[in-house]
Short mmCIF file of C-alpha atoms and ligand atoms in Angstrom, two decimals:
data_model
loop_
_atom_site.label_atom_id
_atom_site.label_comp_id
_atom_site.label_asym_id
_atom_site.label_seq_id
_atom_site.Cartn_x
_atom_site.Cartn_y
_atom_site.Cartn_z
CA MET A 25 -3.03 -54.59 -3.18
CA GLN A 26 -3.88 -56.05 0.22
CA LYS A 27 -7.56 -56.79 0.73
CA ILE A 28 -8.80 -56.76 4.29
CA GLN A 29 -11.43 -59.41 5.02
CA ASN A 30 -14.26 -59.78 7.49
CA TYR A 31 -13.65 -62.19 10.36
CA ILE A 32 -16.82 -64.22 10.80
CA ASN A 33 -17.30 -67.55 12.56
CA GLY A 34 -13.56 -68.08 12.90
CA GLY A 35 -12.70 -67.53 9.22
CA MET A 36 -11.84 -64.74 6.81
CA HIS A 37 -14.65 -63.77 4.44
CA ALA A 38 -15.04 -61.36 1.54
CA PRO A 39 -18.06 -59.02 1.88
CA LEU A 40 -21.20 -60.47 0.32
CA SER A 41 -21.51 -57.37 -1.86
CA GLY A 42 -18.11 -58.17 -3.41
CA GLN A 43 -17.36 -54.45 -3.10
CA TYR A 44 -14.36 -52.81 -1.42
CA LEU A 45 -13.53 -49.31 -0.21
CA ASP A 46 -10.19 -47.54 -0.46
CA ASN A 47 -8.02 -47.46 2.63
CA ILE A 48 -5.77 -44.41 2.56
CA ASN A 49 -2.44 -43.82 4.28
CA PRO A 50 -2.99 -40.25 5.56
CA SER A 51 0.71 -39.41 5.62
CA THR A 52 1.05 -40.03 1.87
CA GLY A 53 -2.53 -39.55 0.67
CA GLU A 54 -2.26 -42.85 -1.21
CA VAL A 55 -4.58 -45.84 -1.26
CA TYR A 56 -2.62 -48.72 0.21
CA SER A 57 -5.23 -51.40 0.92
CA LEU A 58 -8.90 -52.20 0.41
CA ILE A 59 -11.65 -52.59 3.02
CA PRO A 60 -14.78 -54.71 2.68
CA ASP A 61 -17.82 -52.58 1.89
CA SER A 62 -20.01 -54.88 3.98
CA ASP A 63 -23.72 -54.50 4.64
CA GLU A 64 -26.51 -55.91 6.78
CA ARG A 65 -26.12 -59.37 5.22
CA ASP A 66 -22.57 -59.69 6.57
CA VAL A 67 -23.75 -58.41 9.95
CA ALA A 68 -26.56 -61.01 9.90
CA LEU A 69 -24.03 -63.80 9.30
CA ALA A 70 -21.74 -62.49 12.02
CA THR A 71 -24.65 -62.27 14.47
CA GLU A 72 -25.76 -65.82 13.66
CA ALA A 73 -22.23 -67.04 14.34
CA ALA A 74 -22.07 -65.06 17.60
CA GLU A 75 -25.44 -66.43 18.71
CA ALA A 76 -24.37 -69.98 17.97
CA ALA A 77 -21.12 -69.53 19.93
CA PHE A 78 -22.80 -67.87 22.93
CA PRO A 79 -23.97 -70.92 24.93
CA GLU A 80 -20.52 -72.52 25.05
CA TRP A 81 -18.55 -69.29 25.55
CA SER A 82 -20.82 -67.99 28.31
CA ALA A 83 -20.79 -71.34 30.12
CA MET A 84 -17.02 -71.77 29.85
CA PRO A 85 -15.25 -71.66 33.24
CA LYS A 86 -13.93 -68.13 33.58
CA GLU A 87 -10.38 -69.40 34.18
CA LYS A 88 -10.43 -70.86 30.67
CA ARG A 89 -11.92 -67.72 29.12
CA SER A 90 -9.32 -65.71 30.96
CA ARG A 91 -6.48 -67.84 29.55
CA LEU A 92 -7.75 -67.33 26.00
CA LEU A 93 -7.88 -63.56 26.47
CA MET A 94 -4.40 -63.59 28.03
CA LYS A 95 -3.18 -65.41 24.97
CA LEU A 96 -4.52 -62.64 22.74
CA SER A 97 -2.80 -60.08 24.96
CA ASP A 98 0.49 -62.00 24.77
CA MET A 99 0.25 -62.36 21.01
CA ILE A 100 -0.32 -58.64 20.43
CA LEU A 101 2.70 -57.94 22.64
CA LYS A 102 4.80 -60.43 20.67
CA ASN A 103 3.78 -58.64 17.47
CA LEU A 104 4.05 -55.13 18.92
CA ASP A 105 6.31 -53.72 16.21
CA ARG A 106 4.12 -55.04 13.39
CA PHE A 107 0.95 -53.70 15.02
CA ALA A 108 2.56 -50.34 15.77
CA MET A 109 3.70 -49.91 12.18
CA ALA A 110 0.24 -50.87 10.88
CA GLU A 111 -1.44 -48.40 13.25
CA THR A 112 0.83 -45.57 12.17
CA VAL A 113 0.43 -46.21 8.45
CA ASP A 114 -3.34 -46.47 8.85
CA GLN A 115 -3.93 -43.60 11.27
CA GLY A 116 -1.07 -41.13 10.74
CA LYS A 117 0.13 -40.98 14.35
CA PRO A 118 3.88 -41.01 15.06
CA LEU A 119 5.35 -44.50 15.17
CA TRP A 120 6.89 -43.87 18.61
CA LEU A 121 3.39 -43.14 19.91
CA SER A 122 1.91 -46.33 18.46
CA LYS A 123 4.79 -48.26 20.02
CA THR A 124 4.65 -46.68 23.46
CA VAL A 125 0.94 -45.93 23.93
CA ASP A 126 -1.56 -47.42 21.50
CA ILE A 127 -0.41 -51.01 21.14
CA PRO A 128 0.81 -51.46 24.74
CA ARG A 129 -2.60 -50.21 25.85
CA ALA A 130 -4.36 -52.80 23.65
CA VAL A 131 -2.16 -55.44 25.31
CA ALA A 132 -3.12 -54.02 28.72
CA ASN A 133 -6.85 -53.96 27.90
CA PHE A 134 -6.92 -57.72 27.22
CA HIS A 135 -4.67 -58.42 30.18
CA PHE A 136 -6.73 -56.26 32.52
CA TYR A 137 -10.09 -57.81 31.61
CA ALA A 138 -8.71 -61.35 31.40
CA THR A 139 -7.74 -61.02 35.06
CA ALA A 140 -10.73 -58.85 36.11
CA ALA A 141 -13.06 -61.64 35.03
CA LEU A 142 -11.52 -63.81 37.76
CA HIS A 143 -12.40 -61.30 40.47
CA THR A 144 -16.07 -60.56 39.89
CA HIS A 145 -18.56 -60.90 42.70
CA THR A 146 -22.24 -60.24 43.27
CA GLU A 147 -24.18 -58.93 46.25
CA SER A 148 -26.59 -60.57 48.62
CA HIS A 149 -29.24 -58.90 50.77
CA SER A 150 -30.32 -60.75 53.85
CA MET A 151 -33.83 -60.22 55.29
CA GLU A 152 -32.81 -61.76 58.61
CA ASP A 153 -34.80 -64.97 59.18
CA THR A 154 -37.32 -64.28 56.44
CA ALA A 155 -35.45 -64.46 53.16
CA LEU A 156 -32.17 -64.16 51.36
CA ASN A 157 -31.77 -62.17 48.15
CA TYR A 158 -28.81 -62.63 45.91
CA THR A 159 -27.90 -60.95 42.66
CA LEU A 160 -27.29 -63.19 39.71
CA ARG A 161 -25.29 -61.67 36.86
CA THR A 162 -25.31 -63.34 33.47
CA PRO A 163 -23.80 -62.18 30.18
CA VAL A 164 -26.29 -60.28 28.09
CA GLY A 165 -25.79 -62.26 24.85
CA VAL A 166 -24.32 -60.92 21.62
CA ALA A 167 -22.70 -57.52 22.17
CA GLY A 168 -22.27 -54.93 19.41
CA CYS A 169 -19.05 -52.89 19.67
CA ILE A 170 -18.38 -49.88 17.42
CA SER A 171 -15.19 -47.83 17.66
CA PRO A 172 -13.64 -44.68 16.13
CA TRP A 173 -10.43 -43.90 14.22
CA ASN A 174 -8.38 -41.84 16.66
CA LEU A 175 -7.04 -44.64 18.89
CA PRO A 176 -7.97 -47.58 16.68
CA LEU A 177 -6.84 -50.78 18.42
CA TYR A 178 -6.70 -49.13 21.84
CA LEU A 179 -10.43 -48.28 21.82
CA PHE A 180 -11.52 -51.35 19.85
CA THR A 181 -10.01 -53.64 22.51
CA TRP A 182 -11.30 -51.38 25.32
CA LYS A 183 -14.76 -52.59 24.28
CA ILE A 184 -14.32 -56.13 23.09
CA ALA A 185 -12.08 -57.22 25.99
CA PRO A 186 -14.69 -56.56 28.72
CA ALA A 187 -17.48 -57.91 26.51
CA LEU A 188 -15.63 -61.20 25.95
CA ALA A 189 -14.45 -61.37 29.56
CA ALA A 190 -18.05 -60.97 30.76
CA GLY A 191 -19.03 -64.00 28.68
CA CYS A 192 -20.65 -62.22 25.76
CA THR A 193 -19.93 -63.03 22.17
CA VAL A 194 -19.25 -60.04 19.96
CA VAL A 195 -20.00 -58.47 16.61
CA ALA A 196 -17.57 -55.57 16.26
CA LYS A 197 -16.89 -52.83 13.75
CA PRO A 198 -13.73 -50.74 13.71
CA SER A 199 -13.72 -47.40 11.94
CA GLU A 200 -13.56 -47.65 8.15
CA ILE A 201 -10.79 -45.02 8.30
CA THR A 202 -8.52 -47.25 10.43
CA PRO A 203 -9.44 -50.92 9.99
CA MET A 204 -5.97 -52.46 9.76
CA THR A 205 -5.06 -53.38 13.34
CA ALA A 206 -8.50 -54.91 13.95
CA TYR A 207 -7.82 -57.04 10.87
CA LEU A 208 -4.42 -58.05 12.24
CA LEU A 209 -6.15 -58.98 15.49
CA SER A 210 -8.48 -61.30 13.58
CA GLU A 211 -5.42 -62.95 12.00
CA LEU A 212 -4.05 -63.56 15.50
CA CYS A 213 -7.38 -65.07 16.58
CA ILE A 214 -7.09 -67.58 13.77
CA GLU A 215 -3.45 -68.26 14.59
CA ILE A 216 -4.16 -69.12 18.23
CA GLY A 217 -7.36 -71.03 17.46
CA PHE A 218 -9.63 -68.59 19.29
CA PRO A 219 -13.07 -70.30 19.47
CA LYS A 220 -15.02 -69.63 16.30
CA GLY A 221 -17.95 -67.24 16.35
CA VAL A 222 -16.98 -65.73 19.72
CA LEU A 223 -15.49 -62.60 18.16
CA ASN A 224 -16.66 -61.43 14.75
CA ILE A 225 -15.32 -58.34 13.00
CA VAL A 226 -17.29 -56.78 10.15
CA HIS A 227 -15.66 -53.93 8.23
CA GLY A 228 -17.36 -51.13 6.37
CA LEU A 229 -19.24 -47.85 6.61
CA GLY A 230 -21.02 -46.59 9.72
CA PRO A 231 -24.47 -46.00 8.26
CA LYS A 232 -24.41 -49.49 6.68
CA VAL A 233 -22.50 -51.88 8.95
CA GLY A 234 -22.69 -49.84 12.15
CA MET A 235 -26.40 -49.21 11.75
CA ALA A 236 -27.03 -52.90 10.92
CA ILE A 237 -25.36 -53.82 14.24
CA VAL A 238 -27.28 -51.17 16.18
CA SER A 239 -30.65 -52.20 14.74
CA HIS A 240 -30.16 -55.99 14.76
CA PRO A 241 -32.85 -57.49 17.02
CA LYS A 242 -30.52 -60.23 18.28
CA ILE A 243 -27.89 -57.79 19.59
CA PRO A 244 -29.21 -56.55 22.96
CA ALA A 245 -26.24 -54.36 24.01
CA ILE A 246 -24.38 -51.67 22.08
CA SER A 247 -21.11 -50.16 23.20
CA PHE A 248 -20.21 -47.19 21.03
CA THR A 249 -17.38 -44.69 20.99
CA GLY A 250 -17.46 -41.87 18.45
CA GLY A 251 -18.99 -38.50 17.69
CA THR A 252 -21.92 -37.00 19.60
CA LYS A 253 -24.03 -36.68 16.42
CA THR A 254 -23.54 -40.39 15.64
CA GLY A 255 -24.33 -41.20 19.27
CA GLU A 256 -27.64 -39.39 18.85
CA ILE A 257 -28.53 -41.47 15.78
CA ILE A 258 -27.58 -44.67 17.59
CA ALA A 259 -29.60 -43.75 20.68
CA ARG A 260 -32.61 -42.93 18.50
CA THR A 261 -32.43 -46.38 16.90
CA ALA A 262 -31.52 -48.51 19.91
CA ALA A 263 -33.64 -46.88 22.62
CA PRO A 264 -37.04 -47.96 21.24
CA MET A 265 -35.63 -51.51 21.02
CA PHE A 266 -34.75 -51.25 24.75
CA LYS A 267 -31.14 -52.18 24.18
CA LYS A 268 -28.44 -51.58 26.75
CA LEU A 269 -26.41 -48.60 25.57
CA SER A 270 -22.98 -47.31 26.47
CA LEU A 271 -22.09 -44.13 24.59
CA GLU A 272 -18.64 -42.54 24.78
CA LEU A 273 -18.89 -39.35 22.73
CA GLY A 274 -17.14 -36.09 21.95
CA GLY A 275 -15.47 -33.54 24.20
CA LYS A 276 -14.49 -29.88 24.38
CA ASN A 277 -12.35 -30.11 27.43
CA PRO A 278 -11.28 -27.21 29.66
CA ASN A 279 -7.69 -26.96 30.87
CA ILE A 280 -7.69 -24.52 33.80
CA ILE A 281 -4.46 -23.00 35.03
CA PHE A 282 -4.38 -21.03 38.27
CA ALA A 283 -1.57 -18.64 39.15
CA ASP A 284 -0.38 -20.90 42.00
CA ALA A 285 0.23 -23.87 39.65
CA ASP A 286 3.67 -25.41 39.20
CA PHE A 287 4.36 -23.25 36.15
CA GLU A 288 6.87 -25.43 34.29
CA LYS A 289 4.80 -28.58 34.70
CA ALA A 290 1.60 -26.80 33.70
CA VAL A 291 3.18 -25.48 30.50
CA HIS A 292 4.88 -28.72 29.57
CA THR A 293 1.88 -30.98 30.23
CA SER A 294 -0.51 -28.52 28.58
CA VAL A 295 1.51 -28.77 25.37
CA ARG A 296 1.08 -32.56 25.55
CA SER A 297 -2.60 -32.39 26.47
CA SER A 298 -3.24 -30.01 23.59
CA PHE A 299 -1.35 -31.67 20.75
CA SER A 300 -0.73 -35.37 21.50
CA ASN A 301 -1.92 -37.60 18.68
CA GLN A 302 -2.45 -34.43 16.54
CA GLY A 303 -5.03 -33.29 19.12
CA GLU A 304 -7.17 -36.22 18.03
CA ILE A 305 -7.88 -37.57 21.51
CA CYS A 306 -11.31 -37.07 23.02
CA LEU A 307 -9.49 -36.15 26.28
CA CYS A 308 -7.28 -33.38 24.85
CA GLY A 309 -7.74 -30.03 26.57
CA SER A 310 -8.75 -27.67 23.78
CA ARG A 311 -9.87 -24.64 25.80
CA ILE A 312 -7.06 -23.32 27.98
CA PHE A 313 -8.13 -20.87 30.69
CA VAL A 314 -5.27 -19.06 32.43
CA GLU A 315 -5.53 -16.85 35.52
CA ARG A 316 -4.98 -13.30 34.32
CA SER A 317 -1.93 -12.55 36.51
CA ILE A 318 0.12 -15.23 34.68
CA TYR A 319 -1.66 -15.11 31.31
CA GLU A 320 1.08 -13.32 29.34
CA LYS A 321 3.89 -15.37 30.92
CA PHE A 322 2.03 -18.62 30.24
CA LYS A 323 1.22 -17.62 26.67
CA VAL A 324 4.85 -16.86 25.82
CA ALA A 325 6.14 -20.12 27.35
CA PHE A 326 3.34 -22.22 25.85
CA VAL A 327 3.81 -20.84 22.34
CA GLU A 328 7.59 -21.18 22.59
CA GLU A 329 7.32 -24.88 23.52
CA THR A 330 4.61 -25.51 20.92
CA LYS A 331 6.81 -24.07 18.17
CA LYS A 332 9.41 -26.74 18.95
CA LEU A 333 7.01 -29.60 18.07
CA LYS A 334 8.04 -31.06 14.75
CA VAL A 335 5.23 -31.88 12.34
CA GLY A 336 6.17 -34.49 9.80
CA ASP A 337 6.52 -38.05 8.56
CA PRO A 338 5.10 -40.26 11.34
CA LEU A 339 7.75 -42.86 10.61
CA GLN A 340 10.54 -40.47 11.63
CA GLU A 341 11.48 -40.51 15.27
CA GLU A 342 11.78 -36.72 15.55
CA SER A 343 8.19 -36.15 14.34
CA TRP A 344 6.08 -35.26 17.35
CA ILE A 345 2.93 -34.53 15.35
CA GLY A 346 2.03 -36.86 12.50
CA ALA A 347 -0.69 -36.78 9.84
CA ILE A 348 -4.35 -35.89 10.37
CA ALA A 349 -6.34 -39.13 9.99
CA SER A 350 -8.19 -38.25 6.78
CA LYS A 351 -8.52 -35.58 4.14
CA GLY A 352 -12.08 -34.81 5.22
CA HIS A 353 -10.97 -34.34 8.80
CA LYS A 354 -8.06 -32.12 7.76
CA GLU A 355 -10.52 -29.90 5.89
CA LYS A 356 -12.84 -29.79 8.89
CA ILE A 357 -9.99 -28.61 11.14
CA LEU A 358 -8.87 -25.96 8.64
CA SER A 359 -12.46 -24.72 8.36
CA TYR A 360 -12.50 -24.21 12.15
CA ILE A 361 -9.26 -22.21 12.00
CA GLN A 362 -10.94 -20.04 9.38
CA LEU A 363 -14.04 -19.73 11.57
CA ALA A 364 -11.89 -18.66 14.53
CA LYS A 365 -10.45 -15.84 12.41
CA GLU A 366 -13.94 -14.77 11.32
CA GLU A 367 -15.02 -14.75 14.96
CA GLY A 368 -12.21 -12.30 15.75
CA GLY A 369 -9.59 -14.74 17.01
CA LYS A 370 -5.89 -14.01 16.63
CA ILE A 371 -3.66 -16.90 15.55
CA ILE A 372 -0.57 -16.63 17.72
CA CYS A 373 1.03 -19.89 16.58
CA GLY A 374 0.57 -22.15 13.54
CA GLY A 375 -2.71 -21.97 11.66
CA ASN A 376 -1.54 -23.51 8.40
CA GLU A 377 -1.19 -26.76 6.53
CA VAL A 378 2.28 -28.28 6.43
CA ASN A 379 3.89 -30.03 3.48
CA PRO A 380 6.73 -32.21 4.81
CA GLY A 381 7.77 -33.07 1.21
CA GLY A 382 9.25 -36.38 0.07
CA ALA A 383 6.97 -39.39 0.53
CA CYS A 384 4.62 -37.20 2.59
CA LYS A 385 4.17 -34.43 0.04
CA ASN A 386 0.50 -35.34 -0.50
CA GLY A 387 -0.25 -36.17 3.13
CA TYR A 388 -2.55 -34.34 5.54
CA PHE A 389 -0.57 -32.23 8.01
CA ILE A 390 -1.49 -29.18 10.09
CA GLU A 391 0.68 -27.01 12.35
CA PRO A 392 -0.14 -26.97 16.07
CA THR A 393 -2.31 -23.90 16.34
CA VAL A 394 -2.90 -21.52 19.24
CA ILE A 395 -5.63 -18.88 19.09
CA GLU A 396 -6.46 -16.06 21.52
CA GLY A 397 -8.94 -13.24 21.73
CA LEU A 398 -12.13 -15.28 21.43
CA ALA A 399 -15.21 -15.17 23.65
CA PHE A 400 -15.89 -18.31 25.70
CA ASP A 401 -19.25 -18.80 24.01
CA CYS A 402 -18.30 -18.42 20.34
CA ARG A 403 -18.60 -21.47 18.06
CA THR A 404 -14.84 -22.10 18.04
CA ASN A 405 -15.02 -22.44 21.83
CA GLN A 406 -18.21 -24.48 21.90
CA GLU A 407 -17.83 -27.05 19.11
CA GLU A 408 -15.45 -30.01 19.03
CA ILE A 409 -12.60 -29.48 16.54
CA PHE A 410 -10.65 -32.67 17.39
CA GLY A 411 -7.38 -31.49 15.93
CA PRO A 412 -4.17 -29.63 16.89
CA VAL A 413 -6.03 -26.41 17.68
CA VAL A 414 -6.42 -24.77 21.10
CA THR A 415 -7.65 -21.43 22.37
CA LEU A 416 -6.21 -19.38 25.23
CA MET A 417 -8.43 -17.26 27.46
CA PRO A 418 -7.71 -15.26 30.64
CA PHE A 419 -9.94 -15.39 33.74
CA ASP A 420 -10.05 -13.57 37.08
CA THR A 421 -12.09 -15.68 39.53
CA GLU A 422 -13.07 -19.28 40.24
CA GLU A 423 -16.74 -18.51 39.58
CA GLU A 424 -15.90 -16.99 36.23
CA VAL A 425 -13.78 -19.91 35.03
CA LEU A 426 -16.37 -22.42 36.24
CA LYS A 427 -18.96 -20.66 34.12
CA TYR A 428 -16.62 -20.83 31.09
CA ALA A 429 -15.67 -24.45 31.72
CA ASN A 430 -19.27 -25.62 32.06
CA SER A 431 -20.61 -23.56 29.17
CA THR A 432 -20.41 -26.25 26.47
CA ASN A 433 -22.73 -29.12 25.67
CA TYR A 434 -19.88 -31.51 26.54
CA GLY A 435 -18.54 -32.89 29.81
CA LEU A 436 -15.83 -35.47 29.25
CA ALA A 437 -12.50 -34.49 30.82
CA ALA A 438 -11.15 -31.42 32.59
CA THR A 439 -7.64 -30.55 33.73
CA LEU A 440 -6.95 -28.37 36.73
CA TRP A 441 -3.60 -26.83 37.65
CA THR A 442 -3.35 -25.50 41.21
CA GLN A 443 -1.52 -26.17 44.49
CA ASN A 444 -4.54 -25.17 46.55
CA LEU A 445 -6.17 -28.27 48.03
CA SER A 446 -9.45 -26.63 49.03
CA ARG A 447 -9.84 -25.14 45.59
CA THR A 448 -9.11 -28.55 44.05
CA HIS A 449 -12.01 -30.11 45.96
CA ARG A 450 -14.34 -27.16 45.34
CA MET A 451 -13.67 -27.06 41.61
CA SER A 452 -13.69 -30.85 41.13
CA ALA A 453 -17.16 -31.07 42.62
CA LYS A 454 -18.48 -28.31 40.37
CA ILE A 455 -16.88 -28.91 36.99
CA GLN A 456 -19.37 -30.80 34.83
CA SER A 457 -17.00 -33.48 33.66
CA GLY A 458 -16.70 -37.27 33.99
CA ILE A 459 -12.93 -37.09 34.50
CA ILE A 460 -10.93 -34.42 36.33
CA TRP A 461 -7.17 -34.51 36.21
CA VAL A 462 -5.42 -32.34 38.81
CA ASN A 463 -1.80 -31.40 38.07
CA CYS A 464 -1.56 -34.21 35.50
CA TRP A 465 -3.17 -35.40 32.30
CA LEU A 466 -4.01 -38.81 30.83
CA LEU A 467 -2.88 -40.61 33.94
CA ARG A 468 -5.07 -43.70 33.72
CA ASP A 469 -5.88 -46.47 36.16
CA LEU A 470 -7.99 -48.96 34.22
CA ARG A 471 -10.10 -49.68 37.31
CA THR A 472 -11.58 -46.16 37.41
CA PRO A 473 -14.91 -45.15 35.83
CA PHE A 474 -14.37 -43.60 32.42
CA GLY A 475 -16.93 -41.56 30.52
CA GLY A 476 -18.67 -38.26 30.13
CA MET A 477 -21.62 -36.12 31.18
CA LYS A 478 -24.06 -34.16 29.01
CA GLY A 479 -23.31 -34.53 25.27
CA SER A 480 -20.16 -36.55 26.04
CA GLY A 481 -22.07 -39.71 26.66
CA VAL A 482 -24.13 -42.08 28.72
CA GLY A 483 -22.72 -44.72 31.07
CA ARG A 484 -19.17 -45.44 32.16
CA GLU A 485 -16.51 -47.79 30.86
CA GLY A 486 -13.48 -49.06 32.76
CA GLY A 487 -13.06 -51.47 35.65
CA PHE A 488 -16.04 -53.52 36.74
CA GLU A 489 -18.41 -50.93 35.25
CA ALA A 490 -17.61 -52.20 31.77
CA LEU A 491 -17.88 -55.85 32.80
CA ASN A 492 -21.24 -55.16 34.45
CA PHE A 493 -22.51 -53.34 31.37
CA PHE A 494 -22.25 -56.56 29.41
CA THR A 495 -24.31 -58.48 31.97
CA GLU A 496 -27.95 -58.69 32.95
CA GLU A 497 -28.84 -58.65 36.66
CA ARG A 498 -31.50 -60.78 38.31
CA ASN A 499 -32.51 -60.63 41.95
CA VAL A 500 -33.22 -64.08 43.36
CA CYS A 501 -35.30 -63.99 46.55
CA ILE A 502 -35.40 -67.23 48.57
CA ARG A 503 -37.86 -67.55 51.43
CA LEU A 504 -36.14 -69.21 54.34
P1 NAD B 602 -17.91 -41.30 14.21
O1 NAD B 602 -19.07 -41.11 15.11
O2 NAD B 602 -17.96 -40.70 12.86
O3 NAD B 602 -17.60 -42.85 13.98
C1 NAD B 602 -17.37 -43.75 15.04
C2 NAD B 602 -17.77 -45.14 14.60
O4 NAD B 602 -19.17 -45.16 14.36
C3 NAD B 602 -17.11 -45.58 13.28
O5 NAD B 602 -16.83 -46.96 13.35
C4 NAD B 602 -18.21 -45.31 12.27
O6 NAD B 602 -18.11 -46.10 11.12
C5 NAD B 602 -19.45 -45.64 13.06
N1 NAD B 602 -20.68 -45.00 12.58
C6 NAD B 602 -20.80 -43.85 11.87
N2 NAD B 602 -22.10 -43.60 11.60
C7 NAD B 602 -22.79 -44.61 12.17
C8 NAD B 602 -24.18 -44.91 12.25
N3 NAD B 602 -25.12 -44.13 11.67
N4 NAD B 602 -24.57 -46.02 12.92
C9 NAD B 602 -23.65 -46.81 13.52
N5 NAD B 602 -22.33 -46.59 13.45
C10 NAD B 602 -21.91 -45.49 12.80
O7 NAD B 602 -16.67 -40.79 15.04
P2 NAD B 602 -15.17 -40.69 14.53
O8 NAD B 602 -15.09 -39.50 13.64
O9 NAD B 602 -14.70 -42.02 14.08
O10 NAD B 602 -14.40 -40.40 15.90
C11 NAD B 602 -14.20 -39.13 16.42
C12 NAD B 602 -15.20 -38.85 17.53
O11 NAD B 602 -15.10 -39.84 18.54
C13 NAD B 602 -14.90 -37.53 18.23
O12 NAD B 602 -16.12 -36.86 18.46
C14 NAD B 602 -14.28 -37.97 19.55
O13 NAD B 602 -14.41 -37.06 20.59
C15 NAD B 602 -15.02 -39.22 19.82
N6 NAD B 602 -14.29 -40.07 20.75
C16 NAD B 602 -14.78 -40.23 22.02
C17 NAD B 602 -14.09 -41.00 22.94
C18 NAD B 602 -14.62 -41.20 24.34
O14 NAD B 602 -14.11 -42.07 25.03
N7 NAD B 602 -15.60 -40.46 24.79
C19 NAD B 602 -12.90 -41.62 22.56
C20 NAD B 602 -12.42 -41.42 21.27
C21 NAD B 602 -13.13 -40.65 20.37
#
C-alpha cells in the first residue's frame, strides 16, 4: 500500500514516530494509502529546514522566485488529470469537479501569486522639507499554513503560494483526511528541483502536527483555514505568543431571494450554491430566504431541480454529488437532519443516506436535502452543517430578512437575488458578511479581499492582502 511521506528540506521522510494513519477513499470506505502520523519532532525538523532556507529565499530577486512558482503552476497543469483523479479518490468529489475547478484553481493560485509578487509596491509619506517616511516590507520569516479537507489542493495552495511569493519559507500541513494532492505537489517540487527547505509539508493529525506548528516559537505567522472551534483553539495558543494570525473559518450563509429576482437564474444558481461539492464549501448558501409572494413557486422549482441531481460514484461523469469526505462527517450531517426533524422541520426533498452499490456500496453518500418549517433561530438554522442540507424560509420585508440573515454567529458569504439596485446597495451595506454575491455565486476575482466577519474569521486573504499578511512593515523616517 502506498505510504505518503513528509517533505522536509527537499527530501521525502518517514515520520520520526514510524507510525502511520489510514487514508480512506470515502466513495468506497476502504483504506487505500497510509499517512505519516507525525508529531512535534517532525515539525521541529521542518522548521529548522525552513529557517535555514529563509535568508537565501527571501533575498532572491523576485523575478527568480516568480519563475520558480510559475514552474510549479505549469507542472500542476501538466499533471492535471493525475491530480484531479487523486483529489477525487481522496476527497469524494466528482471527478469532473476536480478537473474543472479544484486543480485549475491550484494552478491559478500559483500563477496569480507568482505574477503578483512582481507588482508589489510600498508607500511613502513626505513631510515636505522636513523628512521623508517610507514603508519597508520584509517577509515575516517561516510561515505556518494549515488547511482543511473540503477543497484540498485549492486551499492549500491559496496559502502557500502567497507565503512563498512574499519571500517566506513555509511549514505546511494539509488535512489528514485529504493529504494526497499535497503529497503529489511535494513530488513535483523534487522533480523540478525546487530549493530545499523553502516549502516543507508535514502530514498528520491537527492536535499533534497542527498544534506543533501553531505553538512553535520560530513560526511567527499562522494562516489557517478550517472550523471555527479549531480557530478558537489556534487563536488561544498563538495570541499570547503575538503571532500574526489569519483565520478563515466556518459559515452559515444566507441566500436571499426577492420576488423581483430573475426567477430561473435564482433557482438554477441556488441549486448549485446549495449542493456543489456535496455542500462542503464554506461559501455554500445553506439558509435560503424567499420572499413570501414567490415562496411556493420557488420551492416547487427548487425541489424539482434538486431531485434531478444524481448522487453516486464520483468517477462517473453523470454523478453531480459525490461522497461525503469521511464517515464521521457523514454521521454529523445525518445527525443534523435528525435534529431538524426534532425541531419541527419538514423534509421536502432527500433526507437519507444513499447506497450507489457496486464499488461504492460501502461509501458515504447523502441525498441533497431540503427542509422547511423551521424558525430562523433554531439550532439547525444557526449551526454549520457543511453538507448537502439546506433550509427554506419565507420572509415579508427587507428588515425581517436582514434580521434573519444576521442572526448567526457567522459572517462569511451571502447571496442576494434582486433586480432592484437601491435595495442591492442597502442590503449589501447591512448584511454582516465578508463576501456578498448579487445575482451570482462563487464568481471569484483573485484580487478581491476574501474572508469573514464574526465567527467566520479574522483577516482577509486574496490579492495583495495575502501577500501583505506574510510581511512585516517598518516605517523608515529620514530627516532631510
Ligand atoms: P478542522 O478545523 O477540523 O481542520 C482544519 C485543519 O486544521 C486540518 O488540517 C486539521 O488537521 C487542523 N487542525 C485540527 N485541530 C487542530 C489544532 N488543535 N491545532 C492546529 N491544527 C488543527 O476543519 P475541517 O473539518 O478540516 O474543515 C471544515 C471547516 O473548514 C468548516 O467549518 C468550513 O466552513 C471551514 N472552511 C472555511 C473556509 C474559509 O475560507 N473560511 C474554507 C474552507 C473550509
